[in-house]
mmCIF file of C-alpha atoms and ligand atoms in Angstrom:
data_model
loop_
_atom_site.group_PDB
_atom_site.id
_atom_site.type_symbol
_atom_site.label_atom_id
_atom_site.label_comp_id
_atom_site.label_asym_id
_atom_site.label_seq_id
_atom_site.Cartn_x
_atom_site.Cartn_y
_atom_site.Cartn_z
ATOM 1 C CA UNK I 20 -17.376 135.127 -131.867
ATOM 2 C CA UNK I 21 -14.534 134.008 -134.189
ATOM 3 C CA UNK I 22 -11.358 135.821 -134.924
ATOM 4 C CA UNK I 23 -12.853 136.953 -138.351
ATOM 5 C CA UNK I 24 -15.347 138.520 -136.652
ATOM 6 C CA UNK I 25 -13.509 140.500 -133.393
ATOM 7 C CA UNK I 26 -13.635 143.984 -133.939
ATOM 8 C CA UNK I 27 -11.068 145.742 -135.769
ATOM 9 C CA UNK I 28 -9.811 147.809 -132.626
ATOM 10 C CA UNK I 29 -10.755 147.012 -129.053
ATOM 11 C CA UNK I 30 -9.192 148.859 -126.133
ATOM 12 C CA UNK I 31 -6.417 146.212 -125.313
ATOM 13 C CA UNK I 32 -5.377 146.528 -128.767
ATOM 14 C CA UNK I 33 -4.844 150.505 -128.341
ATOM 15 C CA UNK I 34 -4.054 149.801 -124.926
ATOM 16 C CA UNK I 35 -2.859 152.465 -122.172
ATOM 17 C CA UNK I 36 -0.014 154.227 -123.585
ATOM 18 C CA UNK I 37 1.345 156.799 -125.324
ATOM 19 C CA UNK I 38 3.724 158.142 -127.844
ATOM 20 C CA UNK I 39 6.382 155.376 -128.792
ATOM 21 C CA UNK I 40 4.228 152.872 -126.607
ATOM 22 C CA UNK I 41 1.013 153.204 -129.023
ATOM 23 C CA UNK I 42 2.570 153.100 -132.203
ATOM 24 C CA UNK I 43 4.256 149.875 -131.088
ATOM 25 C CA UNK I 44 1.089 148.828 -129.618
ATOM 26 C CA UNK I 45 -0.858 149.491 -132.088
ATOM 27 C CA UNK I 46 1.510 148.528 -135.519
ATOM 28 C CA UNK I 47 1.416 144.465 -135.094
ATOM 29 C CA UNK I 48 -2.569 144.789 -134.197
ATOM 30 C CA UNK I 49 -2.780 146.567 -137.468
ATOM 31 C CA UNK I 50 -0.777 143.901 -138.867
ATOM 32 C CA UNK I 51 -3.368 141.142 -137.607
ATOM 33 C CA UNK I 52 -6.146 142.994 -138.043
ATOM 34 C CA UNK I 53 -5.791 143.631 -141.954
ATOM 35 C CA UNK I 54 -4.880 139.888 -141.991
ATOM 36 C CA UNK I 55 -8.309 138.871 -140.246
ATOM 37 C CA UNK I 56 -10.485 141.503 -141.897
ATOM 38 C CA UNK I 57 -12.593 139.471 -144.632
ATOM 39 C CA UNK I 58 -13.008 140.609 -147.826
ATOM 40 C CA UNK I 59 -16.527 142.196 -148.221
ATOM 41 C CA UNK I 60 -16.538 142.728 -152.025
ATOM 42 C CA UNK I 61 -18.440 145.376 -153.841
ATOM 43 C CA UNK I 62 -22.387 144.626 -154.299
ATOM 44 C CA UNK I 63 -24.434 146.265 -156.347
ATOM 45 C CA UNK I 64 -27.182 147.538 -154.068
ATOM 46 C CA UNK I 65 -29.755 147.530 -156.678
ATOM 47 C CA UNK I 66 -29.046 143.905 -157.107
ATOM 48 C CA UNK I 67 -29.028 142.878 -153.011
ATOM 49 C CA UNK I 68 -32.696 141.469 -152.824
ATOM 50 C CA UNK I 69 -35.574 140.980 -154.659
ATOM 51 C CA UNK I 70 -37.051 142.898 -157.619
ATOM 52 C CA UNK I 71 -40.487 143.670 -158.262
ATOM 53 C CA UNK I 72 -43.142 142.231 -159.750
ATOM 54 C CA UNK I 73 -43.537 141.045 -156.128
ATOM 55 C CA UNK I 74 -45.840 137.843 -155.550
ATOM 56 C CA UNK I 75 -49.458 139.421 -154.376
ATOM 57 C CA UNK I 76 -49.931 138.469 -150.797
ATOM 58 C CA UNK I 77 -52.505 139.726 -147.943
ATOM 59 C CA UNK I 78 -52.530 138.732 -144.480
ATOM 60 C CA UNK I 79 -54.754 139.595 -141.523
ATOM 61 C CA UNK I 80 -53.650 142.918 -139.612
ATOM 62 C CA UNK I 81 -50.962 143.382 -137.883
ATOM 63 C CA UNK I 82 -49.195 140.439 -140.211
ATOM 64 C CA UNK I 83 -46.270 137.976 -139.605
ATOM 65 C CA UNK I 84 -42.710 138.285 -141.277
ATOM 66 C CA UNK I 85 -42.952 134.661 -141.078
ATOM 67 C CA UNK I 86 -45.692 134.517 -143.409
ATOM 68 C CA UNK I 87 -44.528 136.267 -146.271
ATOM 69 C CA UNK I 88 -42.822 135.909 -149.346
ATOM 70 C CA UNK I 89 -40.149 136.324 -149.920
ATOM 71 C CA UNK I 90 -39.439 136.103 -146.001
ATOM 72 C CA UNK I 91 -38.115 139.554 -145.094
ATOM 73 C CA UNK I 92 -34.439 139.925 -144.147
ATOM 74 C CA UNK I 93 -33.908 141.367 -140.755
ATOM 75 C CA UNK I 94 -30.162 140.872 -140.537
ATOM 76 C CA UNK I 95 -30.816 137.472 -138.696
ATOM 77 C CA UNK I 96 -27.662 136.024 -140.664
ATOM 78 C CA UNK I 97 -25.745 138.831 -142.341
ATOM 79 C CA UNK I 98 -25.747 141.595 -139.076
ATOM 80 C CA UNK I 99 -22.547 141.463 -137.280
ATOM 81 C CA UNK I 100 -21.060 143.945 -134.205
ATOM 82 C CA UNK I 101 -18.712 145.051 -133.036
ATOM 83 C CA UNK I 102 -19.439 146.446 -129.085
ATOM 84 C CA UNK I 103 -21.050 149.711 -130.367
ATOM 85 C CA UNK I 104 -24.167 149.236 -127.585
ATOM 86 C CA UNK I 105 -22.185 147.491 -124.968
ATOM 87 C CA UNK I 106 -23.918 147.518 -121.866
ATOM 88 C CA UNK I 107 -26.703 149.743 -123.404
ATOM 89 C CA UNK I 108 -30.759 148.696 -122.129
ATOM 90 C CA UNK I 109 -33.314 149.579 -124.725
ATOM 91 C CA UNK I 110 -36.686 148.902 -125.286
ATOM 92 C CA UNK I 111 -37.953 148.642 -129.175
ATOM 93 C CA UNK I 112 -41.757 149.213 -129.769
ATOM 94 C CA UNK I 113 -43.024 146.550 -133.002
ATOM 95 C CA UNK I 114 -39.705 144.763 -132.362
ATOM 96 C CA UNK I 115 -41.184 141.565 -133.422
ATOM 97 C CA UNK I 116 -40.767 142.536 -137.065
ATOM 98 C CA UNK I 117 -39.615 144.793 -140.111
ATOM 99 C CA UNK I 118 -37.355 148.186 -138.710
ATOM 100 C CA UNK I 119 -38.165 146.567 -135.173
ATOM 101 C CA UNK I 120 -36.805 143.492 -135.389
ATOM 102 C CA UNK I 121 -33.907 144.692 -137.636
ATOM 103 C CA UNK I 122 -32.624 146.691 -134.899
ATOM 104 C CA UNK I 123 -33.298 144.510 -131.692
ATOM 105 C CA UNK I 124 -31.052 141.749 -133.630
ATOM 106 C CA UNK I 125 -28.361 144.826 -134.574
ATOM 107 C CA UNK I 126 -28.502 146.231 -130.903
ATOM 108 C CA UNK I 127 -28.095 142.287 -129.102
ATOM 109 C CA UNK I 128 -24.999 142.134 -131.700
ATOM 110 C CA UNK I 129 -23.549 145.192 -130.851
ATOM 111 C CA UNK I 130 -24.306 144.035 -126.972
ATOM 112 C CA UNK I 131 -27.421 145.582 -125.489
ATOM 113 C CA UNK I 132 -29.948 144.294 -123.119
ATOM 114 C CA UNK I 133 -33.311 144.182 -125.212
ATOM 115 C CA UNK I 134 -37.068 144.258 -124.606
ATOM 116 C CA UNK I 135 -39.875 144.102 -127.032
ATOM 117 C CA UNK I 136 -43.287 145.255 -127.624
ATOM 118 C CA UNK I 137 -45.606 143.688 -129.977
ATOM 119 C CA UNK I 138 -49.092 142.625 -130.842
ATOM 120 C CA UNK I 139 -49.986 139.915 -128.839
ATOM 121 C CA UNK I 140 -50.987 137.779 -131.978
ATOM 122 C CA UNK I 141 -47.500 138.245 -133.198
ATOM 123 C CA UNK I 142 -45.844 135.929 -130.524
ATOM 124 C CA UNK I 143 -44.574 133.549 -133.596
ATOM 125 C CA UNK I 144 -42.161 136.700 -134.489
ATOM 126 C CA UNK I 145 -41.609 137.673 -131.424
ATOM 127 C CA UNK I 146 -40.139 134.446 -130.387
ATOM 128 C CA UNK I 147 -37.663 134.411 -132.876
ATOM 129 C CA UNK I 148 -36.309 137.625 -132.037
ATOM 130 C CA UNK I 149 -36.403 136.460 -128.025
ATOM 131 C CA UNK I 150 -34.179 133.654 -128.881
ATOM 132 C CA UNK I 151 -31.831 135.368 -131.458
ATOM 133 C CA UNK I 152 -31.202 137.948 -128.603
ATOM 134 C CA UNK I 153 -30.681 135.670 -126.073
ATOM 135 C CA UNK I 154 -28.323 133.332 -129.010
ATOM 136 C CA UNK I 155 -26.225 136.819 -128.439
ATOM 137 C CA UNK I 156 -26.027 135.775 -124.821
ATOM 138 C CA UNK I 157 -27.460 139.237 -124.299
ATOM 139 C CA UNK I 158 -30.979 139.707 -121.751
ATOM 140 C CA UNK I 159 -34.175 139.445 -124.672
ATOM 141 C CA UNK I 160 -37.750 140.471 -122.576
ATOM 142 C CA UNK I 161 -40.936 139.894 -124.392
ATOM 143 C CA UNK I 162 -43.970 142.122 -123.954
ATOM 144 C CA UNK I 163 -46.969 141.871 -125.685
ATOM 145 C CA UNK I 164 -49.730 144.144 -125.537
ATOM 146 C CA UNK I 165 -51.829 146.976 -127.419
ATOM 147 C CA UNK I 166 -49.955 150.183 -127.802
ATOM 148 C CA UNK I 167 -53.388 151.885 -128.218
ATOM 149 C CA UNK I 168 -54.418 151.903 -124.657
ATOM 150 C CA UNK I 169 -52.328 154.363 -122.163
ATOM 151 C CA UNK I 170 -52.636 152.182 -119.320
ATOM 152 C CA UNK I 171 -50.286 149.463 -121.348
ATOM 153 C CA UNK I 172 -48.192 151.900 -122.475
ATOM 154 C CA UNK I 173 -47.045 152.717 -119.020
ATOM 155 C CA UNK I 174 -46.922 149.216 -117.916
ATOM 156 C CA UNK I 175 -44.542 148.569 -120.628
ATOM 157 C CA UNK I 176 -42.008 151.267 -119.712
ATOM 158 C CA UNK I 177 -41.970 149.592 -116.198
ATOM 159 C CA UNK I 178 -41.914 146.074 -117.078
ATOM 160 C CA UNK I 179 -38.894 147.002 -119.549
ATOM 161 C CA UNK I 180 -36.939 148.439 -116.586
ATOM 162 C CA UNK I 181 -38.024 145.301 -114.457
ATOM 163 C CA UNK I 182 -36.456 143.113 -117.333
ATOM 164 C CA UNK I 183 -33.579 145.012 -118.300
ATOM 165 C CA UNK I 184 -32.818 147.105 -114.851
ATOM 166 C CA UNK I 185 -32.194 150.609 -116.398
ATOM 167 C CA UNK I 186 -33.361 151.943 -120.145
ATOM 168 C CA UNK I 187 -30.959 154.257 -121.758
ATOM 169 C CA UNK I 188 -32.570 153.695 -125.507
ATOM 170 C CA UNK I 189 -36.025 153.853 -126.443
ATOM 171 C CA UNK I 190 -37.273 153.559 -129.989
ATOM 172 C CA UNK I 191 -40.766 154.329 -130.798
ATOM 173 C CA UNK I 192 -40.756 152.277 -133.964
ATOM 174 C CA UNK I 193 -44.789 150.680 -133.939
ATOM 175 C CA UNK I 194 -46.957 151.902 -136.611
ATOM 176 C CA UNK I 195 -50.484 151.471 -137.786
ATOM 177 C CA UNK I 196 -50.982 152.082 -142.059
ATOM 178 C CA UNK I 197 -53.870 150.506 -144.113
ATOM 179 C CA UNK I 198 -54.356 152.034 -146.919
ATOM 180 C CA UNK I 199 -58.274 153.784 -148.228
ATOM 181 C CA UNK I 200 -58.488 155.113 -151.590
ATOM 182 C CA UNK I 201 -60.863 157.746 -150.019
ATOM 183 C CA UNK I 202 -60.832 160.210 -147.136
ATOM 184 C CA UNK I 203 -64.692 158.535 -146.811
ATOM 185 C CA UNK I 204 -63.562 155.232 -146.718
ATOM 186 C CA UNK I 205 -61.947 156.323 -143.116
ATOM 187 C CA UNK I 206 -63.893 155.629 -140.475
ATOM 188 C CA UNK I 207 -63.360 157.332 -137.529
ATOM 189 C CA UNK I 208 -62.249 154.418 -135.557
ATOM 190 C CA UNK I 209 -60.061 153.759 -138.110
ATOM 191 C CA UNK I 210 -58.615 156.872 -137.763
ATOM 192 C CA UNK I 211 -58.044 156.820 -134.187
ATOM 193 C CA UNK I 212 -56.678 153.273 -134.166
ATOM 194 C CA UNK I 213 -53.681 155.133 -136.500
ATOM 195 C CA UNK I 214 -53.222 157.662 -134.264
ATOM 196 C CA UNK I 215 -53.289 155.697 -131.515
ATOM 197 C CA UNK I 216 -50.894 153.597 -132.396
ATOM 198 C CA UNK I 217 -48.817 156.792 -134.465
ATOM 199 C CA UNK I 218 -48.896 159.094 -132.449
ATOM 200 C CA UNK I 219 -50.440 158.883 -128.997
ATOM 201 C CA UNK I 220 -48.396 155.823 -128.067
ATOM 202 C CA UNK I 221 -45.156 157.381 -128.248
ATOM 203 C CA UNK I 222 -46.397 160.107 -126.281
ATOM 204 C CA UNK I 223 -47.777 157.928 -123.759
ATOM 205 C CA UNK I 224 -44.499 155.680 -123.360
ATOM 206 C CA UNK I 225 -41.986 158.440 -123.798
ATOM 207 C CA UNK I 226 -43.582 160.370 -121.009
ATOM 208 C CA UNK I 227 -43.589 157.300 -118.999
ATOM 209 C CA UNK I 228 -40.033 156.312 -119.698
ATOM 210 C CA UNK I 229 -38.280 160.034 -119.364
ATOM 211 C CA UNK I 230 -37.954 160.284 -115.325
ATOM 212 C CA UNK I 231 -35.755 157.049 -115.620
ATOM 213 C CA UNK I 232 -33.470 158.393 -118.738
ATOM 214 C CA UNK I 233 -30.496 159.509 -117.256
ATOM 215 C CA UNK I 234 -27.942 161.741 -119.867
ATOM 216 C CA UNK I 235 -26.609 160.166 -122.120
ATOM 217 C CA UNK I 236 -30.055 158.259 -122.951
ATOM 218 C CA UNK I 237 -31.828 158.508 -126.485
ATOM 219 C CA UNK I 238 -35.072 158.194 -128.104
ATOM 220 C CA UNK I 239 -35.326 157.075 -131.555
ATOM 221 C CA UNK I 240 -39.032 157.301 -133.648
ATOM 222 C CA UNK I 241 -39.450 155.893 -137.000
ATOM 223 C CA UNK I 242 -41.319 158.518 -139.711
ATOM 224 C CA UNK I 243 -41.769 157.592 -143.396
ATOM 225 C CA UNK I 244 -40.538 159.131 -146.265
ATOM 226 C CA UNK I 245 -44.334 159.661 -146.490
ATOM 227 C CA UNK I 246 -43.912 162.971 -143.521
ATOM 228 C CA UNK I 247 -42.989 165.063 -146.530
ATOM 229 C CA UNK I 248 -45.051 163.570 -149.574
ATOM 230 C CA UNK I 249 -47.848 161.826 -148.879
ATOM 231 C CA UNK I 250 -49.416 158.773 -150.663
ATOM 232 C CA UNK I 251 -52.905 159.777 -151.791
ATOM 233 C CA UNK I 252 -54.515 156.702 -150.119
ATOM 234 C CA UNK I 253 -52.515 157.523 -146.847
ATOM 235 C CA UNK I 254 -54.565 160.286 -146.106
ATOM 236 C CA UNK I 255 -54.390 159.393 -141.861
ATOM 237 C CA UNK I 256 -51.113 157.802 -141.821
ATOM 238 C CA UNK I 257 -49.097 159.944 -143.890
ATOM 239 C CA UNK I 258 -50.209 162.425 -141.501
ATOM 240 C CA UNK I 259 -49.095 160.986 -138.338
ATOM 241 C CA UNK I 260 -45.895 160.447 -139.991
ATOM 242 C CA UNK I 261 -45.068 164.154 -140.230
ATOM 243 C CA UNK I 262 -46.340 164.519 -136.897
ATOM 244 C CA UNK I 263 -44.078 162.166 -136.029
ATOM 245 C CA UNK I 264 -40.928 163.968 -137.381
ATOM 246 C CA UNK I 265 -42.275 167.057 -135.724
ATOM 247 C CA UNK I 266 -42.092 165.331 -132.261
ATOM 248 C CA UNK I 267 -38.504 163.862 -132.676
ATOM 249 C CA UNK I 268 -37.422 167.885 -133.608
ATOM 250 C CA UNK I 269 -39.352 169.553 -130.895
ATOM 251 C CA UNK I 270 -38.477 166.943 -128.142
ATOM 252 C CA UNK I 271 -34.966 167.572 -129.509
ATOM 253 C CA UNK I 272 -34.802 171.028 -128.432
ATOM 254 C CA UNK I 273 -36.232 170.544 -125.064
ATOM 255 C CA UNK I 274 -33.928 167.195 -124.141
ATOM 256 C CA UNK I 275 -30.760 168.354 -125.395
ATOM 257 C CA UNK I 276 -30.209 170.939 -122.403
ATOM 258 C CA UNK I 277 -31.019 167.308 -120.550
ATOM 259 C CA UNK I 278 -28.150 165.459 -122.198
ATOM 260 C CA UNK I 279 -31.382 162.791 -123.957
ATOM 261 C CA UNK I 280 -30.839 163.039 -128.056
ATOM 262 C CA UNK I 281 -33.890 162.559 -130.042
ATOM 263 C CA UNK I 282 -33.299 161.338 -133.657
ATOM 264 C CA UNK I 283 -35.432 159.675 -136.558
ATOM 265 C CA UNK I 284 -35.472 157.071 -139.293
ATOM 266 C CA UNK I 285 -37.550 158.167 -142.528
ATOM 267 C CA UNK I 286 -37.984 154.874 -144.592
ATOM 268 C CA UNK I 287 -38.898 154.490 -147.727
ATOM 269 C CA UNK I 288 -40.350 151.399 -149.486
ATOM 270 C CA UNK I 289 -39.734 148.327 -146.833
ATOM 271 C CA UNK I 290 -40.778 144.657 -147.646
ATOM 272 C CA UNK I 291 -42.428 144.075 -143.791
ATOM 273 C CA UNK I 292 -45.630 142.803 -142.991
ATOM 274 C CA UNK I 293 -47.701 146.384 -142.359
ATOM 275 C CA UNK I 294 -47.540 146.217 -146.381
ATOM 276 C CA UNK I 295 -49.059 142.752 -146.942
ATOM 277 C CA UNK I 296 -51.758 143.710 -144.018
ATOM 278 C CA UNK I 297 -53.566 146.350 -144.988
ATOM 279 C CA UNK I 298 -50.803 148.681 -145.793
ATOM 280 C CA UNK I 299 -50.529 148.746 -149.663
ATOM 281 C CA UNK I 300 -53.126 147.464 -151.877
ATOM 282 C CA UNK I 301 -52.153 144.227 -154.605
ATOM 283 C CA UNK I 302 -51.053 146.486 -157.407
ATOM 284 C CA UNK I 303 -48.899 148.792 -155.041
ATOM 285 C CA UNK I 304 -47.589 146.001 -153.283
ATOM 286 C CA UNK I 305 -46.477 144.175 -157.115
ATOM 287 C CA UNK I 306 -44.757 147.260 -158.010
ATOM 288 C CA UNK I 307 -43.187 147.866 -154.409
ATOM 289 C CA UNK I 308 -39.900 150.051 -154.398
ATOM 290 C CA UNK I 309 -40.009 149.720 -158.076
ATOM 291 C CA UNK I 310 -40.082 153.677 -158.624
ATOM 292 C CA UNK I 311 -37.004 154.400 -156.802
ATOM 293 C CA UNK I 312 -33.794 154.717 -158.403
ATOM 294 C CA UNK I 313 -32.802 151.417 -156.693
ATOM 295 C CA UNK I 314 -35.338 149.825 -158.458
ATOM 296 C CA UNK I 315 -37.018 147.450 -155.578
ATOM 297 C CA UNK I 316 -38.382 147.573 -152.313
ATOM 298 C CA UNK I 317 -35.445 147.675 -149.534
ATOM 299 C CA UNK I 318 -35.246 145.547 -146.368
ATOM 300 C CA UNK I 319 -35.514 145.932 -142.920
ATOM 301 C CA UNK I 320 -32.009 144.450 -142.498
ATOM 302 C CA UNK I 321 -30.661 147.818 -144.864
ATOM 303 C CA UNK I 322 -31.921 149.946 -141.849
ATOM 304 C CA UNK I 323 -30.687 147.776 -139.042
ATOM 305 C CA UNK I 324 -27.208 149.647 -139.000
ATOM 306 C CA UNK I 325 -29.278 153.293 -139.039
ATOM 307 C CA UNK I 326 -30.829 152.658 -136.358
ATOM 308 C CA UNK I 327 -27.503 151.649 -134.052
ATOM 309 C CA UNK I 328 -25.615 154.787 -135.322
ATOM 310 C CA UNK I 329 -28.019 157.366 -133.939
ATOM 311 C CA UNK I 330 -27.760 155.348 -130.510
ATOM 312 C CA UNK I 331 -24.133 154.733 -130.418
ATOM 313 C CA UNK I 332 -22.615 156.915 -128.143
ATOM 314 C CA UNK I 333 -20.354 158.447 -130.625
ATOM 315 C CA UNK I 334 -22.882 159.933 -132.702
ATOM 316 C CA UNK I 335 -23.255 162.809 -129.810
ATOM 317 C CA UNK I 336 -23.549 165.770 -131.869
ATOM 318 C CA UNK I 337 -26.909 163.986 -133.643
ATOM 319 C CA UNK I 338 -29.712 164.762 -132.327
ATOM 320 C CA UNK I 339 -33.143 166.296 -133.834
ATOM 321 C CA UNK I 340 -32.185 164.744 -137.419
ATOM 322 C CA UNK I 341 -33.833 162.381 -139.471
ATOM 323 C CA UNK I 342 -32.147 159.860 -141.496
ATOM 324 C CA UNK I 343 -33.174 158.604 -144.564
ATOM 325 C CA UNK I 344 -33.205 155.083 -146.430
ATOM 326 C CA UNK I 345 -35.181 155.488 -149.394
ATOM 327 C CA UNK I 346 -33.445 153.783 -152.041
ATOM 328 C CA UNK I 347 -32.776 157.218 -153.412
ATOM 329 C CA UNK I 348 -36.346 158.907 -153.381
ATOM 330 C CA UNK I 349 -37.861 160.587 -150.207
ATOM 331 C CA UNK I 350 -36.852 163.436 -149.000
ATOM 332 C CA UNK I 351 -36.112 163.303 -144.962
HETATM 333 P P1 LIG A 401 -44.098 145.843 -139.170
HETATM 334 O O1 LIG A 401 -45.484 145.403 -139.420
HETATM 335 O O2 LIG A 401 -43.043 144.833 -139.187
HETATM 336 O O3 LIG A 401 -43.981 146.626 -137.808
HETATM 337 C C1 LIG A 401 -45.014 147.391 -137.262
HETATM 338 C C2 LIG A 401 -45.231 146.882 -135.853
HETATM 339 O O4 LIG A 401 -46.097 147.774 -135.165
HETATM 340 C C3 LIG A 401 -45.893 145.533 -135.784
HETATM 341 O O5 LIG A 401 -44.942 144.493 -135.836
HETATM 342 C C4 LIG A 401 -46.595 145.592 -134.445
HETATM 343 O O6 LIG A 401 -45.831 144.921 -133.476
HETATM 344 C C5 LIG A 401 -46.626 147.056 -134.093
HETATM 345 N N1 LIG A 401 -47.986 147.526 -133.780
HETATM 346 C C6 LIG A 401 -48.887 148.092 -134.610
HETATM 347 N N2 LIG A 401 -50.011 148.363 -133.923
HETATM 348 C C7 LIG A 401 -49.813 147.956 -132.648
HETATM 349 C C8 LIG A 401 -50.607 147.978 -131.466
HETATM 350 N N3 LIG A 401 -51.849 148.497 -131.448
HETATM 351 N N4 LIG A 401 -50.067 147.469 -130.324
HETATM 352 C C9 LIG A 401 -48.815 146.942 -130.314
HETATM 353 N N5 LIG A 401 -48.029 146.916 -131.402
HETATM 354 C C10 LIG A 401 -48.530 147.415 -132.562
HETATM 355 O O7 LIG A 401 -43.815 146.981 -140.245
HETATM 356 P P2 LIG A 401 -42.649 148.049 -140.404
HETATM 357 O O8 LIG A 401 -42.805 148.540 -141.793
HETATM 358 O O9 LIG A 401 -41.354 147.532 -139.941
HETATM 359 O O10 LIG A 401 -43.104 149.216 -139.441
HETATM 360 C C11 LIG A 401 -42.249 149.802 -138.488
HETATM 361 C C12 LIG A 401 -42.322 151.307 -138.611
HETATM 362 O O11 LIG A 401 -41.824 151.688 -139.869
HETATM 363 C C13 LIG A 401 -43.739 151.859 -138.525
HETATM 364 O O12 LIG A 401 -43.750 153.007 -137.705
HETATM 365 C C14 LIG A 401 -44.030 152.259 -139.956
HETATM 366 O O13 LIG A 401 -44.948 153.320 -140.019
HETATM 367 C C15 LIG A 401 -42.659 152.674 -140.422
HETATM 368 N N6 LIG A 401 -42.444 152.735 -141.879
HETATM 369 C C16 LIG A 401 -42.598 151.624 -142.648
HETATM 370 C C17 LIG A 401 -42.373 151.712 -144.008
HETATM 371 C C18 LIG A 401 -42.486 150.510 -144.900
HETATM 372 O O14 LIG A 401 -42.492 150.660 -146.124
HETATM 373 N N7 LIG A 401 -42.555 149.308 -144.405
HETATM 374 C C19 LIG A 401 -42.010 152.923 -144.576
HETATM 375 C C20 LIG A 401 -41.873 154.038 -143.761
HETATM 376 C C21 LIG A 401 -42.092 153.917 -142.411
HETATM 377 MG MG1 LIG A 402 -45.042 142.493 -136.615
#
């Protein structure tokens, strides 16, 4: 880390005392502080990335990051913390890419321990994230494996807590969408590979992984912007979505007495690779994100921060919401 980059207050520079003794403690850290804080500048968010008309693109499900264009940005040059997650152990389900991978890079900045689930065919992205956590001299443990069968799902809570030695954050972030213009274009095995993957996995892994969260612990699930208005050719997924903002309230309500907070991230249009594998058809994904009031699809690397504040132990009084990044539509 260089000086630029040290957070703006650390303990030592608030130090131990009191009175007289802080506000000369703290004045000359100030002092340095402004000095070493970089200028950020004002950006226009609307002008951050990419515009549509995006570049049609389709890859074989589940999709790499690595093989699309433009390459999504996860954060892997611009994320930077500042201890938020010291010491924290979570495990991030589709951490390989998109919201995933955007928040296993944020949490191994802001100094947690982090394992990964993914696809087993996505072991290009997942290897990138492994050695950008581990770059953070933080632990990074890889586990592959399909989220649609129970038996995995509990194997990956335990091999987690092998890798990492506790778990105090769990994000249920995986998610199945391809797109059918019909409700008779959905097989049925279609529709229980999204629910599998939607809804039953959570429930599977967060049942495995609640005996060993101890207060203090939370559990984060990504929902869609599409929970509260659904696509018309999202029929299945759109569904699980709101299902899966109903879990994060109800679980709310029965973990708080427990000390475990349950929050949720409702995105809206994000460039990842569920859109380019089955998730949006050619003339959605050309237009991506160009409806909302930002004018373009957003990131993954937008939501990275998101999904560290509703861990961060100082967000305490959050739990049972859903946060929104939208680019102004969506309603969370
Ligand atoms: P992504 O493709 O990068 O991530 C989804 C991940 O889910 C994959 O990387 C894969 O690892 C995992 N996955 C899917 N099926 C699996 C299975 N059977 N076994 C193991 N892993 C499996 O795309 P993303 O957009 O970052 O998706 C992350 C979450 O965000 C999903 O829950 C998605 O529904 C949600 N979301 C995405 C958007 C968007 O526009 N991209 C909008 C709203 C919500
Ligand atoms: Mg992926």
């Amino acid at each position: 880390m260089t000086a630029s980059e040290k957070p703006f207050f650390t303990r030592q520079h608030i130090g131990g005392s009191a009175g007289v003794g802080l506000a000369a403690s703290v004045a000359p850290a100030l002092a340095q502080g402004a000095k070493s804080m970089k200028d950020q500048g004002l950006q226009n968010p609307a002008d951050k990335y990419p515009k549509p008309p995006y570049k049609k693109q389709s890859q074989p499900w589940p999709g790499l990051a690595s093989g699309m264009e433009p390459r999504p940005d996860h954060g892997e040059t611009s994320y930077k913390g500042s201890g938020r997650l010291a010491g924290r152990k979570a495990l991030i389900t589709g951490g390989d890419s998109g919201m995933g991978r955007a928040a296993a890079i944020a949490y191994a900045r802001e100094g947690a321990d982090v394992a990964i689930n993914y696809f087993p065919t996505e072991e290009p992205d997942a290897k990138e994230v492994i050695d950008l956590i581990k770059a953070e001299g933080r632990v990074g443990v890889a586990i592959p494996g399909d989220l649609r069968d129970e038996k995995f799902c509990q194997e990956l809570v335990a091999r987690a807590i092998d890798g990492l030695g506790s778990l105090d954050i769990l994000v249920c972030n995986a998610g199945r969408q391809q797109a059918h213009d019909s409700i008779l274009d959905i097989s049925s095995e279609d529709f229980d590979a999204t629910t599998k993957t939607n809804i039953y996995a959570p429930f599977w892994i967060i049942k495995a992984a609640l005996p060993h969260l101890k207060p203090g612990s939370v559990i984060i699930g990504t929902t869609s912007e599409q929970a509260y208005d659904p696509s018309p050719d999202l029929y299945d997924y759109a569904q699980t979505k709101a299902a899966t903002m109903n879990y994060i309230k109800a679980l709310a309500k029965q973990l708080g007495p427990k000390g475990i907070r349950v929050n949720g991230v409702a995105p809206g249009p994000i460039w990842t690779p569920l859109q380019v594998s089955g998730g949006a058809s050619m003339e959605k994904l050309e237009k991506f994100g160009g409806q909302t009031p930002l004018g373009r699809a957003g990131q993954p690397a937008e939501l990275g921060s998101i999904y560290v504040q509703l861990a961060a132990a100082d967000a305490s009084y959050a739990t049972g919401q859903v946060y929104g990044s939208a680019g102004g539509s969506g309603q969370p």
